Short mmCIF file of C-alpha atoms in Angstrom, two decimals:
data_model
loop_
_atom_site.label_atom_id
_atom_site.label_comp_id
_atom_site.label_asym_id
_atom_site.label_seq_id
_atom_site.Cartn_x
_atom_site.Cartn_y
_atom_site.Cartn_z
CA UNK V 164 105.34 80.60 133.95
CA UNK V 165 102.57 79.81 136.41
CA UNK V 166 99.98 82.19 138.19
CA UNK V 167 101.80 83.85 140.88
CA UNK V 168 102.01 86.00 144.06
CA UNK V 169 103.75 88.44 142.20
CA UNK V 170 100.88 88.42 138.77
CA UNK V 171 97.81 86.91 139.77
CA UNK V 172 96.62 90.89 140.43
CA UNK V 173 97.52 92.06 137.47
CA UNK V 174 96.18 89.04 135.44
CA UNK V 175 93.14 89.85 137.26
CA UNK V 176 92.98 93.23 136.45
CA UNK V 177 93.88 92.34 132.86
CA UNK V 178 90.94 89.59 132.82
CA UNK V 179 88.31 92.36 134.54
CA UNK V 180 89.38 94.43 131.57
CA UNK V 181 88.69 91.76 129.08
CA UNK V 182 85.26 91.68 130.12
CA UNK V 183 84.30 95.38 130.72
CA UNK V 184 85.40 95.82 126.99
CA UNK V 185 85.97 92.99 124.62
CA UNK V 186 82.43 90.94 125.45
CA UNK V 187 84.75 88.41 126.98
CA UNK V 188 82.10 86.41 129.42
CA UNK V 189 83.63 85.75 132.86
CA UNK V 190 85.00 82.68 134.14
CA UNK V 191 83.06 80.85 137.20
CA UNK V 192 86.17 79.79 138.14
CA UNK V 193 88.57 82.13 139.54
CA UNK V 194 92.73 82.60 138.86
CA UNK V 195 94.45 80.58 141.56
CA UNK V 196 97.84 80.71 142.54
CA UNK V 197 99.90 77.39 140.27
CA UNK V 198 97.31 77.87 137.69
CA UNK V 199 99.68 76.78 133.77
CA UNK V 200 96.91 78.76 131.89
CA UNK V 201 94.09 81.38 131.55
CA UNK V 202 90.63 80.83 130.56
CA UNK V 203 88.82 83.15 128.04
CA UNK V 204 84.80 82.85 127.80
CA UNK V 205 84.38 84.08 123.98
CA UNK V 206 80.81 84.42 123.66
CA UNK V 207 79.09 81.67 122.10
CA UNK V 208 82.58 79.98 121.13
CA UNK V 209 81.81 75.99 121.03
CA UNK V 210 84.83 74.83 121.40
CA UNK V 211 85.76 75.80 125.29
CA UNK V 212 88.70 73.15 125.44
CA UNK V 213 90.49 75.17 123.30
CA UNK V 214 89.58 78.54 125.00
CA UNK V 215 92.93 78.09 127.79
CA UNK V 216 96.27 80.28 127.40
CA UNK V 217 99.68 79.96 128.53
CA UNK V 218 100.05 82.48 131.28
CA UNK V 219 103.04 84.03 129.41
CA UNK V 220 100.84 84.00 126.03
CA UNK V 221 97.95 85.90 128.26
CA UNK V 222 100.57 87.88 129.49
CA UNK V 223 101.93 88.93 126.52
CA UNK V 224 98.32 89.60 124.14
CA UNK V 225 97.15 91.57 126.81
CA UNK V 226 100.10 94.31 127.43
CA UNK V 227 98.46 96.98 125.67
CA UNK V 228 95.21 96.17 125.41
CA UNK V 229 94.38 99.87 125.69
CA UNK V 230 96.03 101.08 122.64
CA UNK V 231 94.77 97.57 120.42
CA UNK V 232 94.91 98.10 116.85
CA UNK V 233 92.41 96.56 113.99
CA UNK V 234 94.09 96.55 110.52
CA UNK V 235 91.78 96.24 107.69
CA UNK V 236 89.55 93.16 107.92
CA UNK V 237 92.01 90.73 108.83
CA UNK V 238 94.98 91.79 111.51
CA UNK V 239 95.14 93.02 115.53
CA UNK V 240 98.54 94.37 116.34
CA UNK V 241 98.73 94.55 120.52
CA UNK V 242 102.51 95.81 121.66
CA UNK V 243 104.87 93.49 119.93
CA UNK V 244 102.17 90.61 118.28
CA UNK V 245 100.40 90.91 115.14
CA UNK V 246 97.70 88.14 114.45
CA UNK V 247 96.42 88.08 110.96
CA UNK V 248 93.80 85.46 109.67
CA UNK V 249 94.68 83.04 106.67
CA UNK V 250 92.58 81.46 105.12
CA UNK V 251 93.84 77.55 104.36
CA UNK V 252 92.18 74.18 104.19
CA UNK V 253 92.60 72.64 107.64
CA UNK V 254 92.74 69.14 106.70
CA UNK V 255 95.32 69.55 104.60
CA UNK V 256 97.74 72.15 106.35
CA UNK V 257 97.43 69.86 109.26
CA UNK V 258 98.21 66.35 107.83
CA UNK V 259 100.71 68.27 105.45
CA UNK V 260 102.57 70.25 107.07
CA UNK V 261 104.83 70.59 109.82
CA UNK V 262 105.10 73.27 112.75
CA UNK V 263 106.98 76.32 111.04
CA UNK V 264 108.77 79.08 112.90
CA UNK V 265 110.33 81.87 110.67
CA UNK V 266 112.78 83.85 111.89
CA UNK V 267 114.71 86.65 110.77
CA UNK V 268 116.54 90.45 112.18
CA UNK V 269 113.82 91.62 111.89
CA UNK V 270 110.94 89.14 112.63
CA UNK V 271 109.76 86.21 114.66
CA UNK V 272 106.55 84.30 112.73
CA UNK V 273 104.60 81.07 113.26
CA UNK V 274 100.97 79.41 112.55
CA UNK V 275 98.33 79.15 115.42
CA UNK V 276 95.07 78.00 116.00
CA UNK V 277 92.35 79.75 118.14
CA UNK V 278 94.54 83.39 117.71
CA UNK V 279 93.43 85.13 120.79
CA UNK V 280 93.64 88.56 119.30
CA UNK V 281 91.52 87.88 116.55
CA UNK V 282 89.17 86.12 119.13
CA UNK V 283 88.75 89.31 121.33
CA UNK V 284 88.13 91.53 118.31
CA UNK V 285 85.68 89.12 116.85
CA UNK V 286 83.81 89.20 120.40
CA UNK V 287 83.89 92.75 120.77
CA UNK V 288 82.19 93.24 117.61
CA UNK V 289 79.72 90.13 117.78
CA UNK V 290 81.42 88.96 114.72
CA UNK V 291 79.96 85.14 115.69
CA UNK V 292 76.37 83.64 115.68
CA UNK V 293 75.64 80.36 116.90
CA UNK V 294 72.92 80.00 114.70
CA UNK V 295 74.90 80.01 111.28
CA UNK V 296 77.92 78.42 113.00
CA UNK V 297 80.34 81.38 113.04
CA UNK V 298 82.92 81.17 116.23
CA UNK V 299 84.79 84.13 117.31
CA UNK V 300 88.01 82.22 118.01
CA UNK V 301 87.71 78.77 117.17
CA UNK V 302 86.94 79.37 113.15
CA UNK V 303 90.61 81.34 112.79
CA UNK V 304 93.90 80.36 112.13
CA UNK V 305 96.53 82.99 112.18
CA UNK V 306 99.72 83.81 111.28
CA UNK V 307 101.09 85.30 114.43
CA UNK V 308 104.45 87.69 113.94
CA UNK V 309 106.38 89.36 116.66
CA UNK V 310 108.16 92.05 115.73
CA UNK V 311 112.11 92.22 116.63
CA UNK V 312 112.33 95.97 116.09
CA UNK V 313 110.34 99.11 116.87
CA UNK V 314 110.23 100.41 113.64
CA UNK V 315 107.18 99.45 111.52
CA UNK V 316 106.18 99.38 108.22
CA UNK V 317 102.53 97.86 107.16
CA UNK V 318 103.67 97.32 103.87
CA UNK V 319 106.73 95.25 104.37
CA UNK V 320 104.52 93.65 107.12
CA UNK V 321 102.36 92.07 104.49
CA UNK V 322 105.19 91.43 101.99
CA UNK V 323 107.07 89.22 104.81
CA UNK V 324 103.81 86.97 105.59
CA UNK V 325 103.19 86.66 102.14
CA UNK V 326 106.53 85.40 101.68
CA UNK V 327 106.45 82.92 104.71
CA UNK V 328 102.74 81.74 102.80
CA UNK V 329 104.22 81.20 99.94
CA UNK V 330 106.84 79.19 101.07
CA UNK V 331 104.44 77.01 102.31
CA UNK V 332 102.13 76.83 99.86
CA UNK V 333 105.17 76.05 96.93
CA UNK V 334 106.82 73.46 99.96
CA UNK V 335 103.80 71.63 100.79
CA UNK V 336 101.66 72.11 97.80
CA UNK V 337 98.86 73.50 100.40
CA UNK V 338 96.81 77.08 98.86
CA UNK V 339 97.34 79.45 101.79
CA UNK V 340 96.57 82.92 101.65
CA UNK V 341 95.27 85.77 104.15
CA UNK V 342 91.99 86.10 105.21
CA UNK V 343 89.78 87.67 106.72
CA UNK V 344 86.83 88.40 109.51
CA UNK V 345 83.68 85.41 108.62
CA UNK V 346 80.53 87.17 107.67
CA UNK V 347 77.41 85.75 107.18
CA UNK V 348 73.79 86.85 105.37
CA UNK V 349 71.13 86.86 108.10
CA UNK V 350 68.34 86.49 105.70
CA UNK V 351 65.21 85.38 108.14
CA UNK V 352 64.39 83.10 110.97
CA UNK V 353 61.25 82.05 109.02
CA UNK V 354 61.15 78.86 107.34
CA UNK V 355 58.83 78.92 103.97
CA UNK V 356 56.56 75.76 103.03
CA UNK V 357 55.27 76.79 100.54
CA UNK V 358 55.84 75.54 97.47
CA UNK V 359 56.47 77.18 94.15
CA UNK V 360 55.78 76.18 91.18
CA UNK V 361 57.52 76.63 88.12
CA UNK V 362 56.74 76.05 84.97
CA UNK V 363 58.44 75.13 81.10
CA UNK V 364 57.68 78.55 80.01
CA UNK V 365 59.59 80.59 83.00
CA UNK V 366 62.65 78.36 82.66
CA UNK V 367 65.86 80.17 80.56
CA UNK V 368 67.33 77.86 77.63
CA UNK V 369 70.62 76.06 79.01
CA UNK V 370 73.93 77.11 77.82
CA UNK V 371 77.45 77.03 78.72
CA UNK V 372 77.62 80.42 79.70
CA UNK V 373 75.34 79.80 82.72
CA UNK V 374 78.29 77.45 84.48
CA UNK V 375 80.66 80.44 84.77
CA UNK V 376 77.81 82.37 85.81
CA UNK V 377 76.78 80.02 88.80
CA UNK V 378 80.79 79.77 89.55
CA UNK V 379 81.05 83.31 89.46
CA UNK V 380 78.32 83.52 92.46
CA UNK V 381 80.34 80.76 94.87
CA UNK V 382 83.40 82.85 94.51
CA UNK V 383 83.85 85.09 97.68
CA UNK V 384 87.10 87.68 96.27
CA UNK V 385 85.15 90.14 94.37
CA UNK V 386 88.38 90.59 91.53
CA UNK V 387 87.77 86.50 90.94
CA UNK V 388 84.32 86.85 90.34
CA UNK V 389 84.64 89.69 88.28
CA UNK V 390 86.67 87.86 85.99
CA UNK V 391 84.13 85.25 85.68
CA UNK V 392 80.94 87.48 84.88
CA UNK V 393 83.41 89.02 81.93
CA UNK V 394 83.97 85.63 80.56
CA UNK V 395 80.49 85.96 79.59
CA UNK V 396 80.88 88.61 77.52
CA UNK V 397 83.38 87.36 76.06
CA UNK V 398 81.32 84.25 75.44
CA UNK V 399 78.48 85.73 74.03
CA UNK V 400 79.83 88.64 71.86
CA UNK V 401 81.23 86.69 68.73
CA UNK V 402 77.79 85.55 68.20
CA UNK V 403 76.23 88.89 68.76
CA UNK V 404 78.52 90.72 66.30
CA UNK V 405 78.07 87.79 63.78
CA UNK V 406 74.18 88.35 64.34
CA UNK V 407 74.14 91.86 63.85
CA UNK V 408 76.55 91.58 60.77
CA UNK V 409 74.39 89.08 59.16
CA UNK V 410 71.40 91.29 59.18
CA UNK V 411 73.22 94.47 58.08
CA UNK V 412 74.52 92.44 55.25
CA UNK V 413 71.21 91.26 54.28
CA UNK V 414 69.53 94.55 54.16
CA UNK V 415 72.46 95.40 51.93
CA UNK V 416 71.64 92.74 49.69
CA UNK V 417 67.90 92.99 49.37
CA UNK V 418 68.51 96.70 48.59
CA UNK V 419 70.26 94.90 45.27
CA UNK V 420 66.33 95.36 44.21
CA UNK V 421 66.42 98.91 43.64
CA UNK V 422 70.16 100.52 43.52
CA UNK V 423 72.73 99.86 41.39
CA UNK V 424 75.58 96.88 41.58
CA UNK V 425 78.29 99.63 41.86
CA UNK V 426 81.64 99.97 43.13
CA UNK V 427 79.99 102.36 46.03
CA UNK V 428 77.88 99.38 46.98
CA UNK V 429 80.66 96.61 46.64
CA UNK V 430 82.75 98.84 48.80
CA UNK V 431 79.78 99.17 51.93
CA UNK V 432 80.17 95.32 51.82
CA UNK V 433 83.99 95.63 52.28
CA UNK V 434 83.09 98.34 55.57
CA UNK V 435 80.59 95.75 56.83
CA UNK V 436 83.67 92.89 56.82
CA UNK V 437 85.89 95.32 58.49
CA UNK V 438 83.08 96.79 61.36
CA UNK V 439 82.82 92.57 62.10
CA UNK V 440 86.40 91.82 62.11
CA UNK V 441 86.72 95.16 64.72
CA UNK V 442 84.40 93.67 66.42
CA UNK V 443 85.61 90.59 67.59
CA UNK V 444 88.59 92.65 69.01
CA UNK V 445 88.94 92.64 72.75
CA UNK V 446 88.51 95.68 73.70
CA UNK V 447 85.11 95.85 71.47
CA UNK V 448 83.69 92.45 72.89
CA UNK V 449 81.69 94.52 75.87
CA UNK V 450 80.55 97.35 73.51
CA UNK V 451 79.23 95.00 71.28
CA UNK V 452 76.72 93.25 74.04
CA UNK V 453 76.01 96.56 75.42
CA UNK V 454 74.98 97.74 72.02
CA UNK V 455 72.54 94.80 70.66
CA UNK V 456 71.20 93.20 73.76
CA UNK V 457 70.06 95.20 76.74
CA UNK V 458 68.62 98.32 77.85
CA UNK V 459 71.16 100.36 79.56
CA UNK V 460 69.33 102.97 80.77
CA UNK V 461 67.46 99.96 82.89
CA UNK V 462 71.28 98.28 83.90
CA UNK V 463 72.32 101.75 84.97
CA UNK V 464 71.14 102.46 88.28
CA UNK V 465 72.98 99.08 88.97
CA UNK V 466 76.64 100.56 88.37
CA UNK V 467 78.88 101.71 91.23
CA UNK V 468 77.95 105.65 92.25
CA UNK V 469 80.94 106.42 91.72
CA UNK V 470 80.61 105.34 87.64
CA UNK V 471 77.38 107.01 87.45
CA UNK V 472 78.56 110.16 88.78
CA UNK V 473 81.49 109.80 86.57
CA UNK V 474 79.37 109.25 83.70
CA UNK V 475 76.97 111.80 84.14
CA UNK V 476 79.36 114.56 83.98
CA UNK V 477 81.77 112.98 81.48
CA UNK V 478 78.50 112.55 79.04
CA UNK V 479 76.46 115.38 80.46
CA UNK V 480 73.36 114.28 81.51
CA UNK V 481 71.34 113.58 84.78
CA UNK V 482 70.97 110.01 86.38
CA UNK V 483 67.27 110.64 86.75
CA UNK V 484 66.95 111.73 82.87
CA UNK V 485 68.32 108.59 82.01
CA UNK V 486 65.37 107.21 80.15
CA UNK V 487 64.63 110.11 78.23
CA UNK V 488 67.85 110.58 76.65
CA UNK V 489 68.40 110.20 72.68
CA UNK V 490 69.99 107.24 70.88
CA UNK V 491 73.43 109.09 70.15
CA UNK V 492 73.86 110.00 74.01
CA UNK V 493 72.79 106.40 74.89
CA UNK V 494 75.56 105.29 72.26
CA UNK V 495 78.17 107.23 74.12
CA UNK V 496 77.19 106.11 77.41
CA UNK V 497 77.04 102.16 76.81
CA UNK V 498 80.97 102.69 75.08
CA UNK V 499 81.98 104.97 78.22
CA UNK V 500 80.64 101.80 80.02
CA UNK V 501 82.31 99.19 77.86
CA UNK V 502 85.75 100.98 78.07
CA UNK V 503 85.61 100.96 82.20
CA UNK V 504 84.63 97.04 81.88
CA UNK V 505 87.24 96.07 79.50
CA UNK V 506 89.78 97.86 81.61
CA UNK V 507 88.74 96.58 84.75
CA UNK V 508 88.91 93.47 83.48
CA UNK V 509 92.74 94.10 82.29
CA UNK V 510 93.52 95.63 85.62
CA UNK V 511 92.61 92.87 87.24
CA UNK V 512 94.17 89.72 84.53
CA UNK V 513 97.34 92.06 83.97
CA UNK V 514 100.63 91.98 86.46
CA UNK V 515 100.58 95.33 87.92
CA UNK V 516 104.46 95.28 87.34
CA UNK V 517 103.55 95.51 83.07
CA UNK V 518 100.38 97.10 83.28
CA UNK V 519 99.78 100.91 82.32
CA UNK V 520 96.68 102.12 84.38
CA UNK V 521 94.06 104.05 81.86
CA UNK V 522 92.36 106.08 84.54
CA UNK V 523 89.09 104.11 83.74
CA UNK V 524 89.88 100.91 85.81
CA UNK V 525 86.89 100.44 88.43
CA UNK V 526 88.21 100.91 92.13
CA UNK V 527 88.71 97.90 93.94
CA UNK V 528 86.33 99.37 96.93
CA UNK V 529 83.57 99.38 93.93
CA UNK V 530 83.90 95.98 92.45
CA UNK V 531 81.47 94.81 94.86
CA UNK V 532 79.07 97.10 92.99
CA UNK V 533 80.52 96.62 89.76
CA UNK V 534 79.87 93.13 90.36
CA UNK V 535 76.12 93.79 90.84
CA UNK V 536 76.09 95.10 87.79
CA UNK V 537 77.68 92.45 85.94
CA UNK V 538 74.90 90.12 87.43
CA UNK V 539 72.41 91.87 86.07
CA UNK V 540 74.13 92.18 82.35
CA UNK V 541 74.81 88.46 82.38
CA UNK V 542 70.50 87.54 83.33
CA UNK V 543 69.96 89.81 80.30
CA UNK V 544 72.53 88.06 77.91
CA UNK V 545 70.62 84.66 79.09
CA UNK V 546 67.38 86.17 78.28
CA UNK V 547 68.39 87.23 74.86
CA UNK V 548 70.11 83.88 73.66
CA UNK V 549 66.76 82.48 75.11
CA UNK V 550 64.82 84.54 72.70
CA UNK V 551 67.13 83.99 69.72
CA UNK V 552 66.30 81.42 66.82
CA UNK V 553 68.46 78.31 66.59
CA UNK V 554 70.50 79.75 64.36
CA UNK V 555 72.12 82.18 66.58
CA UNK V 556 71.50 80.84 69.95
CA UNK V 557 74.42 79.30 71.99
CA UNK V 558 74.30 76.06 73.87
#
């Protein structure tokens, strides 16, 4: 289809429309008559040879522009199109694999570059800056679906595209999954020369630990990264339960100076071996950092509010009186804490299909949060093996 007699008004009208409410800039070159395709001025987009649409594609993105629909952070549904970011290597999908149309009853679905309803969303809300080289069109590729039928379901929306991704990510052994809207951290404008200098003494001994840690920080899906900040408590703990065991046992055994070599002592040895061996369970390997190296009532302002409201009334006790509360309360809280890690942490490693859901599983709009927490927690477990003789300090 070309521009018209009988459209170039209402691609006008559709373009003016663009502009009054998307942030699309205007063209300084108008719609004529014979034109094969539409230009659209995303702001600050850098790559303007890419910025042209078929008239029928223009045509058809812009039919309901009034009734547009965001879902989540990574589709636009307008009329019968969907457009929902992936997120895939580009290199790779584009020297791998082929051009892919899937179609079924109930479905039409394909792979584009420079989606043009992600673009106009993206514009609108000034998801792009120049500076930090974020593009509201050019940065996406989409999976675009148009739907066959008028009944909808978001659900079995998702399940189909994952499907289609999947077969190309087992056909062309490319990772492929959906994405979402780029963010960026605007930190400052400022550039710092000065230098800082840091010494021996401020420097935290190396260990392994510190590679998951740093890994943990790249890793942009918050579940991911969880799993990556628990690996460190699961690094650390054997060590601190072995610590904490060897100095219970030795008090036991310097106390061999003044009590009897009875069967009630031999026997406190036996609980000592049994409190270690529970220890290096799973489901004790948080409760066992939380208990010999940090201060919780300092980690605690760091959990999700939703935790510490939790908390507060499941252990009865005031956020603010945190500091001031006795060891036994303390004791409850950092296992209340332990047992919400530990089954976060199964939530998440677990196939939802075989796992049973405790009611303690963090939220997956708090890991973010969570995560914050975790941060903090692993810095403290550094510090301590820092601090620790050579005996019991990991490498």
């Amino acid at each position: 289809m070309l521009v018209s007699e009988s459209n170039i008004e209402l691609i006008n009208h559709r373009l003016k429309y663009l502009y009054d409410n998307f942030n699309i800039e205007p063209s300084t070159e108008e719609v004529q008559i014979g034109d094969e395709d539409i230009f659209i001025g995303f702001p600050d987009e850098w790559d303007g040879d890419n910025s042209y649409y078929s008239v029928d594609d223009f045509l058809r993105y812009t039919g309901d522009l009034e009734n547009i629909q965001v879902i989540y952070n990574h589709s636009v549904i307008v009329g019968d199109t969907r457009q929902t970011i992936i997120s895939v290597d580009e290199y790779y999908y584009e020297h791998l694999v082929p051009d892919l149309k899937f179609d079924t009853e109930k479905y039409c679905l394909k792979i584009v570059n420079n989606p043009f309803l992600i673009g106009i969303i993206a514009s609108q809300y000034e998801i792009y800056n120049e500076d930090f080289g974020i593009f509201p069109c050019s940065d996406y590729k989409a999976v675009e679906l148009t739907y066959k039928k008028k009944e909808r379901c978001e659900e079995d929306d998702i399940e189909f595209i994952k499907t289609c991704l999947y077969h190309i990510a087992s056909k062309y052994n490319v990772p492929i999954s959906i994405g979402e809207f780029r963010s960026w951290n605007d930190i400052t404008d400022e550039e710092n020369d000065d230098i800082t200098i840091v010494s021996s003494s401020e420097l935290i001994p190396y260990c392994k630990a510190m590679d998951y840690y740093m890994e943990g920080l790249s890793i942009e899906k918050e579940d991911i990264k969880y799993l990556h900040f628990y690996k460190i408590i699961e690094y650390f703990s054997p060590i601190v339960s072995k610590k904490a065991s060897y100095e219970q046992l030795n008090k036991r055994l310097d106390a061999l100076q003044v009590v009897e070599r009875d069967s009630e002592y031999l026997e406190s040895i036996f609980k000592l071996t049994k409190q270690y061996e529970v220890s290096l369970k799973d489901k004790e390997l948080a409760n066992t950092v939380l208990n010999e190296c940090v201060d919780i009532a300092l980690l605690f302002k760091f959990l999700p509010d939703k935790i510490q409201k939790t908390l507060s009334k499941s252990c009865h006790f005031e956020v603010k009186n945190i500091a001031s509360l006795g060891s036994s309360t303390i004791e409850v809280i950092k296992k209340e804490i332990a047992d919400i890690l530990y089954a976060t942490r199964n939530s998440i490693v677990h196939a939802k299909s075989n796992y049973t859901v405790t009611g303690k599983e963090c939220s997956e709009e708090d890991l973010e949060q969570l995560n914050e927490f975790m941060i903090n927690l692993c810095e403290c477990l550094f510090v301590w093996n820092g601090r620790q003789s050579k005996e019991y300090q990991l490498k």
